Amino acid sequence: MWRQIVRVAVEREFCGPWLLDELRRQGFEVAAERLYAMLRRMEGDGTLVSEHRTVDGQRRRMYRASAATRERVAHE
């Protein structure tokens, strides 16, 4: 699932609820708590970066791949 999250993060910016729905649509059985813990770890290790933003009237944490992650993926 880590690779799938990185792939999405390189392609687009996303919020947790959207990613949870997308992963489930792709057949991953993941609990929201597990996904959010993974996103926090990925942000902590520099894989992802995030910022709070208001989207459709709701405050969301929007994630995207860090510059280092984009560079690493480009060289794979």
mmCIF file of C-alpha atoms in Angstrom:
data_model
loop_
_atom_site.group_PDB
_atom_site.id
_atom_site.type_symbol
_atom_site.label_atom_id
_atom_site.label_comp_id
_atom_site.label_asym_id
_atom_site.label_seq_id
_atom_site.Cartn_x
_atom_site.Cartn_y
_atom_site.Cartn_z
ATOM 1 C CA MET A 1 0.000 0.000 0.000
ATOM 2 C CA TRP A 2 2.962 2.326 0.652
ATOM 3 C CA ARG A 3 3.917 2.218 -3.032
ATOM 4 C CA GLN A 4 0.364 2.989 -4.091
ATOM 5 C CA ILE A 5 0.238 6.022 -1.803
ATOM 6 C CA VAL A 6 3.555 7.278 -3.195
ATOM 7 C CA ARG A 7 2.311 6.767 -6.752
ATOM 8 C CA VAL A 8 -0.838 8.793 -6.030
ATOM 9 C CA ALA A 9 1.132 11.494 -4.190
ATOM 10 C CA VAL A 10 3.464 11.974 -7.155
ATOM 11 C CA GLU A 11 0.510 12.264 -9.548
ATOM 12 C CA ARG A 12 -1.742 14.548 -7.507
ATOM 13 C CA GLU A 13 -2.475 16.264 -4.243
ATOM 14 C CA PHE A 14 -5.014 14.445 -2.047
ATOM 15 C CA CYS A 15 -6.800 14.468 1.282
ATOM 16 C CA GLY A 16 -7.210 11.463 3.564
ATOM 17 C CA PRO A 17 -10.903 10.729 2.897
ATOM 18 C CA TRP A 18 -10.348 10.754 -0.872
ATOM 19 C CA LEU A 19 -7.323 8.447 -0.552
ATOM 20 C CA LEU A 20 -9.211 6.065 1.734
ATOM 21 C CA ASP A 21 -12.014 5.752 -0.841
ATOM 22 C CA GLU A 22 -9.507 5.344 -3.684
ATOM 23 C CA LEU A 23 -7.539 2.595 -1.920
ATOM 24 C CA ARG A 24 -10.724 0.718 -1.065
ATOM 25 C CA ARG A 25 -11.882 1.046 -4.676
ATOM 26 C CA GLN A 26 -8.588 -0.558 -5.711
ATOM 27 C CA GLY A 27 -9.228 -3.505 -3.411
ATOM 28 C CA PHE A 28 -7.199 -2.553 -0.351
ATOM 29 C CA GLU A 29 -8.924 -3.377 2.925
ATOM 30 C CA VAL A 30 -7.717 -0.567 5.137
ATOM 31 C CA ALA A 31 -9.108 1.035 8.277
ATOM 32 C CA ALA A 32 -9.069 4.819 8.442
ATOM 33 C CA GLU A 33 -6.936 4.737 11.595
ATOM 34 C CA ARG A 34 -4.284 2.623 9.877
ATOM 35 C CA LEU A 35 -4.216 4.891 6.818
ATOM 36 C CA TYR A 36 -3.869 8.067 8.878
ATOM 37 C CA ALA A 37 -1.088 6.507 10.959
ATOM 38 C CA MET A 38 0.705 5.588 7.729
ATOM 39 C CA LEU A 39 0.280 9.115 6.331
ATOM 40 C CA ARG A 40 1.741 10.589 9.546
ATOM 41 C CA ARG A 41 4.733 8.226 9.339
ATOM 42 C CA MET A 42 5.254 9.057 5.658
ATOM 43 C CA GLU A 43 5.168 12.748 6.465
ATOM 44 C CA GLY A 44 7.523 12.234 9.397
ATOM 45 C CA ASP A 45 10.092 10.418 7.263
ATOM 46 C CA GLY A 46 9.923 13.056 4.505
ATOM 47 C CA THR A 47 8.064 10.986 1.907
ATOM 48 C CA LEU A 48 5.034 13.299 1.989
ATOM 49 C CA VAL A 49 4.423 16.940 2.823
ATOM 50 C CA SER A 50 1.084 18.412 3.811
ATOM 51 C CA GLU A 51 -0.730 21.619 4.559
ATOM 52 C CA HIS A 52 -4.142 22.499 5.953
ATOM 53 C CA ARG A 53 -6.569 24.007 3.494
ATOM 54 C CA THR A 54 -10.293 24.661 3.286
ATOM 55 C CA VAL A 55 -11.887 22.515 0.572
ATOM 56 C CA ASP A 56 -15.631 22.716 -0.101
ATOM 57 C CA GLY A 57 -16.076 24.500 3.220
ATOM 58 C CA GLN A 58 -14.212 21.827 5.209
ATOM 59 C CA ARG A 59 -10.736 22.081 6.671
ATOM 60 C CA ARG A 60 -8.596 19.333 5.143
ATOM 61 C CA ARG A 61 -4.985 18.260 5.376
ATOM 62 C CA MET A 62 -3.796 18.041 1.780
ATOM 63 C CA TYR A 63 -0.876 15.700 1.051
ATOM 64 C CA ARG A 64 1.564 15.520 -1.845
ATOM 65 C CA ALA A 65 4.912 13.876 -2.529
ATOM 66 C CA SER A 66 7.942 15.737 -1.223
ATOM 67 C CA ALA A 67 10.551 16.990 -3.671
ATOM 68 C CA ALA A 68 12.909 14.195 -2.559
ATOM 69 C CA THR A 69 10.215 11.570 -3.204
ATOM 70 C CA ARG A 70 9.488 12.986 -6.650
ATOM 71 C CA GLU A 71 13.179 12.885 -7.494
ATOM 72 C CA ARG A 72 13.572 9.323 -6.188
ATOM 73 C CA VAL A 73 10.551 8.112 -8.187
ATOM 74 C CA ALA A 74 11.801 9.841 -11.343
ATOM 75 C CA HIS A 75 15.029 7.829 -11.136
ATOM 76 C CA GLU A 76 13.372 4.422 -10.630
#
